[in-house]
Amino acid sequence: MQYPKIGIRPLIDGRWGGIREGLEKQTMGMAQAAVALIEARAKYPDGTKVQCVISNSTIGGGAEAARCAEQFAAENVIATLSVTPCWCYGSETFDMDPGTIKAVWGFNGTERPGAVYLAAVMAAYAQKGLPAFSIYGREVQDAEDHSIPEDVAEK
């Protein structure tokens, strides 16, 4: 049986020349941590663990967002979790598919404004009339802290 999947969208500051390159590892690490958490805790009604798929690349602009949407359509993704530790261009990177369930996790970190992206993209979703869940931790984390706080995991 082909179960519907959750697609993980690692969003990144798309500016090349040191900024993007310096964020690749942290951004993909967030995506991998989200997959590990979801697959460990969530199950389909028959008890099978929920299946996730990560975008083939980080998403820093419209072309990458479009490639991700194509990938997810081919893999039966019905819900997306966008994750980011940093600022990104919201109108270029967000999931605009009206058929997917959406959530966004903006990392509450000491040095990168994931929270700023989260606020901006939630406003964009509201403008487009697309519902989305906002995920943000209560406590500020150091950039090197790769754990998922329990309040974030719960959401």
PDB file of N, CA, C and O in Angstrom, residues 22-76:
ATOM      1  N   GLY A  22      27.027  28.480   4.286  1.00  0.00           N
ATOM      2  CA  GLY A  22      27.227  28.350   5.722  1.00  0.00           C
ATOM      3  C   GLY A  22      26.016  27.818   6.472  1.00  0.00           C
ATOM      4  O   GLY A  22      26.125  27.462   7.646  1.00  0.00           O
ATOM      5  N   LEU A  23      24.860  27.758   5.802  1.00  0.00           N
ATOM      6  CA  LEU A  23      23.622  27.312   6.448  1.00  0.00           C
ATOM      7  C   LEU A  23      23.147  25.930   5.995  1.00  0.00           C
ATOM      8  O   LEU A  23      22.214  25.380   6.561  1.00  0.00           O
ATOM      9  N   GLU A  24      23.759  25.388   4.963  1.00  0.00           N
ATOM     10  CA  GLU A  24      23.303  24.109   4.386  1.00  0.00           C
ATOM     11  C   GLU A  24      23.251  22.986   5.432  1.00  0.00           C
ATOM     12  O   GLU A  24      22.244  22.304   5.556  1.00  0.00           O
ATOM     13  N   LYS A  25      24.335  22.813   6.166  1.00  0.00           N
ATOM     14  CA  LYS A  25      24.415  21.711   7.130  1.00  0.00           C
ATOM     15  C   LYS A  25      23.355  21.861   8.224  1.00  0.00           C
ATOM     16  O   LYS A  25      22.650  20.901   8.555  1.00  0.00           O
ATOM     17  N   GLN A  26      23.222  23.053   8.796  1.00  0.00           N
ATOM     18  CA  GLN A  26      22.249  23.271   9.865  1.00  0.00           C
ATOM     19  C   GLN A  26      20.820  23.079   9.350  1.00  0.00           C
ATOM     20  O   GLN A  26      19.985  22.474  10.019  1.00  0.00           O
ATOM     21  N   THR A  27      20.544  23.576   8.158  1.00  0.00           N
ATOM     22  CA  THR A  27      19.195  23.485   7.599  1.00  0.00           C
ATOM     23  C   THR A  27      18.816  22.040   7.304  1.00  0.00           C
ATOM     24  O   THR A  27      17.721  21.585   7.670  1.00  0.00           O
ATOM     25  N   MET A  28      19.706  21.300   6.658  1.00  0.00           N
ATOM     26  CA  MET A  28      19.413  19.885   6.381  1.00  0.00           C
ATOM     27  C   MET A  28      19.381  19.076   7.677  1.00  0.00           C
ATOM     28  O   MET A  28      18.620  18.122   7.783  1.00  0.00           O
ATOM     29  N   GLY A  29      20.163  19.493   8.663  1.00  0.00           N
ATOM     30  CA  GLY A  29      20.113  18.830   9.968  1.00  0.00           C
ATOM     31  C   GLY A  29      18.742  18.979  10.616  1.00  0.00           C
ATOM     32  O   GLY A  29      18.226  18.028  11.223  1.00  0.00           O
ATOM     33  N   MET A  30      18.153  20.166  10.500  1.00  0.00           N
ATOM     34  CA  MET A  30      16.785  20.366  11.023  1.00  0.00           C
ATOM     35  C   MET A  30      15.803  19.448  10.314  1.00  0.00           C
ATOM     36  O   MET A  30      14.926  18.855  10.942  1.00  0.00           O
ATOM     37  N   ALA A  31      15.950  19.336   8.992  1.00  0.00           N
ATOM     38  CA  ALA A  31      15.054  18.478   8.210  1.00  0.00           C
ATOM     39  C   ALA A  31      15.190  17.016   8.640  1.00  0.00           C
ATOM     40  O   ALA A  31      14.187  16.315   8.848  1.00  0.00           O
ATOM     41  N   GLN A  32      16.409  16.554   8.805  1.00  0.00           N
ATOM     42  CA  GLN A  32      16.642  15.168   9.221  1.00  0.00           C
ATOM     43  C   GLN A  32      16.133  14.918  10.635  1.00  0.00           C
ATOM     44  O   GLN A  32      15.577  13.852  10.920  1.00  0.00           O
ATOM     45  N   ALA A  33      16.293  15.898  11.517  1.00  0.00           N
ATOM     46  CA  ALA A  33      15.784  15.754  12.887  1.00  0.00           C
ATOM     47  C   ALA A  33      14.256  15.679  12.885  1.00  0.00           C
ATOM     48  O   ALA A  33      13.663  14.905  13.642  1.00  0.00           O
ATOM     49  N   ALA A  34      13.625  16.471  12.033  1.00  0.00           N
ATOM     50  CA  ALA A  34      12.162  16.439  11.934  1.00  0.00           C
ATOM     51  C   ALA A  34      11.683  15.070  11.444  1.00  0.00           C
ATOM     52  O   ALA A  34      10.720  14.518  11.981  1.00  0.00           O
ATOM     53  N   VAL A  35      12.361  14.518  10.457  1.00  0.00           N
ATOM     54  CA  VAL A  35      12.003  13.187   9.957  1.00  0.00           C
ATOM     55  C   VAL A  35      12.144  12.152  11.071  1.00  0.00           C
ATOM     56  O   VAL A  35      11.243  11.333  11.287  1.00  0.00           O
ATOM     57  N   ALA A  36      13.255  12.185  11.775  1.00  0.00           N
ATOM     58  CA  ALA A  36      13.483  11.219  12.852  1.00  0.00           C
ATOM     59  C   ALA A  36      12.383  11.313  13.913  1.00  0.00           C
ATOM     60  O   ALA A  36      11.865  10.293  14.378  1.00  0.00           O
ATOM     61  N   LEU A  37      12.016  12.532  14.280  1.00  0.00           N
ATOM     62  CA  LEU A  37      10.976  12.733  15.283  1.00  0.00           C
ATOM     63  C   LEU A  37       9.626  12.206  14.788  1.00  0.00           C
ATOM     64  O   LEU A  37       8.951  11.451  15.492  1.00  0.00           O
ATOM     65  N   ILE A  38       9.230  12.604  13.593  1.00  0.00           N
ATOM     66  CA  ILE A  38       7.929  12.200  13.058  1.00  0.00           C
ATOM     67  C   ILE A  38       7.855  10.686  12.888  1.00  0.00           C
ATOM     68  O   ILE A  38       6.876  10.052  13.291  1.00  0.00           O
ATOM     69  N   GLU A  39       8.888  10.112  12.302  1.00  0.00           N
ATOM     70  CA  GLU A  39       8.858   8.665  12.066  1.00  0.00           C
ATOM     71  C   GLU A  39       8.913   7.860  13.371  1.00  0.00           C
ATOM     72  O   GLU A  39       8.418   6.744  13.425  1.00  0.00           O
ATOM     73  N   ALA A  40       9.463   8.445  14.430  1.00  0.00           N
ATOM     74  CA  ALA A  40       9.513   7.750  15.722  1.00  0.00           C
ATOM     75  C   ALA A  40       8.190   7.848  16.477  1.00  0.00           C
ATOM     76  O   ALA A  40       7.844   6.945  17.246  1.00  0.00           O
ATOM     77  N   ARG A  41       7.435   8.919  16.245  1.00  0.00           N
ATOM     78  CA  ARG A  41       6.238   9.165  17.057  1.00  0.00           C
ATOM     79  C   ARG A  41       4.903   8.974  16.348  1.00  0.00           C
ATOM     80  O   ARG A  41       3.896   8.729  17.004  1.00  0.00           O
ATOM     81  N   ALA A  42       4.865   9.158  15.051  1.00  0.00           N
ATOM     82  CA  ALA A  42       3.579   9.137  14.339  1.00  0.00           C
ATOM     83  C   ALA A  42       3.387   7.823  13.589  1.00  0.00           C
ATOM     84  O   ALA A  42       4.336   7.275  13.024  1.00  0.00           O
ATOM     85  N   LYS A  43       2.145   7.352  13.590  1.00  0.00           N
ATOM     86  CA  LYS A  43       1.822   6.100  12.920  1.00  0.00           C
ATOM     87  C   LYS A  43       0.535   6.246  12.117  1.00  0.00           C
ATOM     88  O   LYS A  43      -0.327   7.052  12.438  1.00  0.00           O
ATOM     89  N   TYR A  44       0.432   5.442  11.063  1.00  0.00           N
ATOM     90  CA  TYR A  44      -0.816   5.346  10.312  1.00  0.00           C
ATOM     91  C   TYR A  44      -1.785   4.512  11.133  1.00  0.00           C
ATOM     92  O   TYR A  44      -1.382   3.839  12.099  1.00  0.00           O
ATOM     93  N   PRO A  45      -3.072   4.516  10.806  1.00  0.00           N
ATOM     94  CA  PRO A  45      -4.064   3.777  11.615  1.00  0.00           C
ATOM     95  C   PRO A  45      -3.754   2.292  11.820  1.00  0.00           C
ATOM     96  O   PRO A  45      -4.116   1.726  12.842  1.00  0.00           O
ATOM     97  N   ASP A  46      -3.028   1.680  10.882  1.00  0.00           N
ATOM     98  CA  ASP A  46      -2.718   0.251  11.034  1.00  0.00           C
ATOM     99  C   ASP A  46      -1.456  -0.007  11.861  1.00  0.00           C
ATOM    100  O   ASP A  46      -1.024  -1.138  12.026  1.00  0.00           O
ATOM    101  N   GLY A  47      -0.844   1.069  12.401  1.00  0.00           N
ATOM    102  CA  GLY A  47       0.339   0.931  13.240  1.00  0.00           C
ATOM    103  C   GLY A  47       1.659   1.119  12.509  1.00  0.00           C
ATOM    104  O   GLY A  47       2.709   1.177  13.144  1.00  0.00           O
ATOM    105  N   THR A  48       1.631   1.207  11.203  1.00  0.00           N
ATOM    106  CA  THR A  48       2.845   1.447  10.414  1.00  0.00           C
ATOM    107  C   THR A  48       3.334   2.868  10.675  1.00  0.00           C
ATOM    108  O   THR A  48       2.532   3.794  10.752  1.00  0.00           O
ATOM    109  N   LYS A  49       4.664   3.029  10.818  1.00  0.00           N
ATOM    110  CA  LYS A  49       5.184   4.371  11.073  1.00  0.00           C
ATOM    111  C   LYS A  49       4.943   5.272   9.861  1.00  0.00           C
ATOM    112  O   LYS A  49       4.966   4.834   8.712  1.00  0.00           O
ATOM    113  N   VAL A  50       4.685   6.531  10.139  1.00  0.00           N
ATOM    114  CA  VAL A  50       4.452   7.527   9.095  1.00  0.00           C
ATOM    115  C   VAL A  50       5.722   7.677   8.263  1.00  0.00           C
ATOM    116  O   VAL A  50       6.828   7.662   8.794  1.00  0.00           O
ATOM    117  N   GLN A  51       5.528   7.827   6.983  1.00  0.00           N
ATOM    118  CA  GLN A  51       6.649   7.978   6.057  1.00  0.00           C
ATOM    119  C   GLN A  51       6.855   9.445   5.720  1.00  0.00           C
ATOM    120  O   GLN A  51       5.900  10.179   5.483  1.00  0.00           O
ATOM    121  N   CYS A  52       8.124   9.842   5.711  1.00  0.00           N
ATOM    122  CA  CYS A  52       8.493  11.212   5.367  1.00  0.00           C
ATOM    123  C   CYS A  52       9.447  11.197   4.184  1.00  0.00           C
ATOM    124  O   CYS A  52      10.129  10.207   3.934  1.00  0.00           O
ATOM    125  N   VAL A  53       9.498  12.297   3.497  1.00  0.00           N
ATOM    126  CA  VAL A  53      10.452  12.489   2.412  1.00  0.00           C
ATOM    127  C   VAL A  53      10.988  13.910   2.525  1.00  0.00           C
ATOM    128  O   VAL A  53      10.240  14.844   2.784  1.00  0.00           O
ATOM    129  N   ILE A  54      12.303  14.058   2.378  1.00  0.00           N
ATOM    130  CA  ILE A  54      12.948  15.371   2.422  1.00  0.00           C
ATOM    131  C   ILE A  54      13.163  15.845   0.989  1.00  0.00           C
ATOM    132  O   ILE A  54      13.536  15.062   0.116  1.00  0.00           O
ATOM    133  N   SER A  55      12.949  17.120   0.765  1.00  0.00           N
ATOM    134  CA  SER A  55      13.240  17.707  -0.542  1.00  0.00           C
ATOM    135  C   SER A  55      14.655  17.329  -0.967  1.00  0.00           C
ATOM    136  O   SER A  55      15.562  17.251  -0.136  1.00  0.00           O
ATOM    137  N   ASN A  56      14.836  17.125  -2.271  1.00  0.00           N
ATOM    138  CA  ASN A  56      16.150  16.744  -2.790  1.00  0.00           C
ATOM    139  C   ASN A  56      17.215  17.803  -2.562  1.00  0.00           C
ATOM    140  O   ASN A  56      18.404  17.506  -2.640  1.00  0.00           O
ATOM    141  N   SER A  57      16.794  19.037  -2.305  1.00  0.00           N
ATOM    142  CA  SER A  57      17.753  20.108  -2.029  1.00  0.00           C
ATOM    143  C   SER A  57      17.120  21.091  -1.058  1.00  0.00           C
ATOM    144  O   SER A  57      15.904  21.083  -0.858  1.00  0.00           O
ATOM    145  N   THR A  58      17.954  21.935  -0.489  1.00  0.00           N
ATOM    146  CA  THR A  58      17.401  23.029   0.300  1.00  0.00           C
ATOM    147  C   THR A  58      16.684  23.969  -0.667  1.00  0.00           C
ATOM    148  O   THR A  58      16.926  23.959  -1.877  1.00  0.00           O
ATOM    149  N   ILE A  59      15.783  24.776  -0.116  1.00  0.00           N
ATOM    150  CA  ILE A  59      14.941  25.647  -0.936  1.00  0.00           C
ATOM    151  C   ILE A  59      15.256  27.097  -0.585  1.00  0.00           C
ATOM    152  O   ILE A  59      14.936  27.558   0.507  1.00  0.00           O
ATOM    153  N   GLY A  60      15.887  27.786  -1.528  1.00  0.00           N
ATOM    154  CA  GLY A  60      16.249  29.174  -1.305  1.00  0.00           C
ATOM    155  C   GLY A  60      15.605  30.131  -2.288  1.00  0.00           C
ATOM    156  O   GLY A  60      15.846  31.321  -2.246  1.00  0.00           O
ATOM    157  N   GLY A  61      14.764  29.589  -3.172  1.00  0.00           N
ATOM    158  CA  GLY A  61      14.111  30.436  -4.168  1.00  0.00           C
ATOM    159  C   GLY A  61      12.987  29.702  -4.868  1.00  0.00           C
ATOM    160  O   GLY A  61      12.710  28.525  -4.594  1.00  0.00           O
ATOM    161  N   GLY A  62      12.350  30.386  -5.789  1.00  0.00           N
ATOM    162  CA  GLY A  62      11.186  29.860  -6.466  1.00  0.00           C
ATOM    163  C   GLY A  62      11.435  28.618  -7.300  1.00  0.00           C
ATOM    164  O   GLY A  62      10.610  27.699  -7.325  1.00  0.00           O
ATOM    165  N   ALA A  63      12.555  28.555  -8.012  1.00  0.00           N
ATOM    166  CA  ALA A  63      12.846  27.387  -8.844  1.00  0.00           C
ATOM    167  C   ALA A  63      12.999  26.130  -7.985  1.00  0.00           C
ATOM    168  O   ALA A  63      12.487  25.064  -8.335  1.00  0.00           O
ATOM    169  N   GLU A  64      13.684  26.257  -6.856  1.00  0.00           N
ATOM    170  CA  GLU A  64      13.860  25.110  -5.968  1.00  0.00           C
ATOM    171  C   GLU A  64      12.538  24.720  -5.314  1.00  0.00           C
ATOM    172  O   GLU A  64      12.261  23.527  -5.134  1.00  0.00           O
ATOM    173  N   ALA A  65      11.706  25.703  -4.986  1.00  0.00           N
ATOM    174  CA  ALA A  65      10.390  25.399  -4.429  1.00  0.00           C
ATOM    175  C   ALA A  65       9.552  24.636  -5.446  1.00  0.00           C
ATOM    176  O   ALA A  65       8.838  23.685  -5.093  1.00  0.00           O
ATOM    177  N   ALA A  66       9.634  25.025  -6.711  1.00  0.00           N
ATOM    178  CA  ALA A  66       8.881  24.336  -7.768  1.00  0.00           C
ATOM    179  C   ALA A  66       9.375  22.904  -7.958  1.00  0.00           C
ATOM    180  O   ALA A  66       8.565  21.972  -8.104  1.00  0.00           O
ATOM    181  N   ARG A  67      10.696  22.702  -7.937  1.00  0.00           N
ATOM    182  CA  ARG A  67      11.241  21.335  -8.058  1.00  0.00           C
ATOM    183  C   ARG A  67      10.800  20.471  -6.880  1.00  0.00           C
ATOM    184  O   ARG A  67      10.475  19.294  -7.040  1.00  0.00           O
ATOM    185  N   CYS A  68      10.784  21.061  -5.694  1.00  0.00           N
ATOM    186  CA  CYS A  68      10.321  20.335  -4.510  1.00  0.00           C
ATOM    187  C   CYS A  68       8.853  19.942  -4.674  1.00  0.00           C
ATOM    188  O   CYS A  68       8.475  18.807  -4.375  1.00  0.00           O
ATOM    189  N   ALA A  69       8.029  20.854  -5.155  1.00  0.00           N
ATOM    190  CA  ALA A  69       6.602  20.561  -5.351  1.00  0.00           C
ATOM    191  C   ALA A  69       6.418  19.410  -6.336  1.00  0.00           C
ATOM    192  O   ALA A  69       5.582  18.521  -6.122  1.00  0.00           O
ATOM    193  N   GLU A  70       7.206  19.392  -7.396  1.00  0.00           N
ATOM    194  CA  GLU A  70       7.143  18.291  -8.370  1.00  0.00           C
ATOM    195  C   GLU A  70       7.559  16.975  -7.730  1.00  0.00           C
ATOM    196  O   GLU A  70       6.919  15.939  -7.936  1.00  0.00           O
ATOM    197  N   GLN A  71       8.636  17.004  -6.965  1.00  0.00           N
ATOM    198  CA  GLN A  71       9.109  15.803  -6.270  1.00  0.00           C
ATOM    199  C   GLN A  71       8.029  15.278  -5.330  1.00  0.00           C
ATOM    200  O   GLN A  71       7.710  14.092  -5.332  1.00  0.00           O
ATOM    201  N   PHE A  72       7.445  16.168  -4.546  1.00  0.00           N
ATOM    202  CA  PHE A  72       6.446  15.756  -3.566  1.00  0.00           C
ATOM    203  C   PHE A  72       5.177  15.250  -4.236  1.00  0.00           C
ATOM    204  O   PHE A  72       4.551  14.311  -3.744  1.00  0.00           O
ATOM    205  N   ALA A  73       4.781  15.832  -5.356  1.00  0.00           N
ATOM    206  CA  ALA A  73       3.599  15.346  -6.076  1.00  0.00           C
ATOM    207  C   ALA A  73       3.816  13.918  -6.553  1.00  0.00           C
ATOM    208  O   ALA A  73       2.899  13.083  -6.501  1.00  0.00           O
ATOM    209  N   ALA A  74       5.026  13.606  -6.986  1.00  0.00           N
ATOM    210  CA  ALA A  74       5.347  12.256  -7.463  1.00  0.00           C
ATOM    211  C   ALA A  74       5.446  11.242  -6.322  1.00  0.00           C
ATOM    212  O   ALA A  74       5.331  10.040  -6.552  1.00  0.00           O
ATOM    213  N   GLU A  75       5.656  11.718  -5.094  1.00  0.00           N
ATOM    214  CA  GLU A  75       5.851  10.826  -3.954  1.00  0.00           C
ATOM    215  C   GLU A  75       4.655  10.772  -3.011  1.00  0.00           C
ATOM    216  O   GLU A  75       4.786  10.317  -1.878  1.00  0.00           O
ATOM    217  N   ASN A  76       3.492  11.266  -3.452  1.00  0.00           N
ATOM    218  CA  ASN A  76       2.256  11.186  -2.675  1.00  0.00           C
ATOM    219  C   ASN A  76       2.338  11.938  -1.341  1.00  0.00           C
ATOM    220  O   ASN A  76       1.873  11.470  -0.307  1.00  0.00           O
TER     221      ASN A  76
END
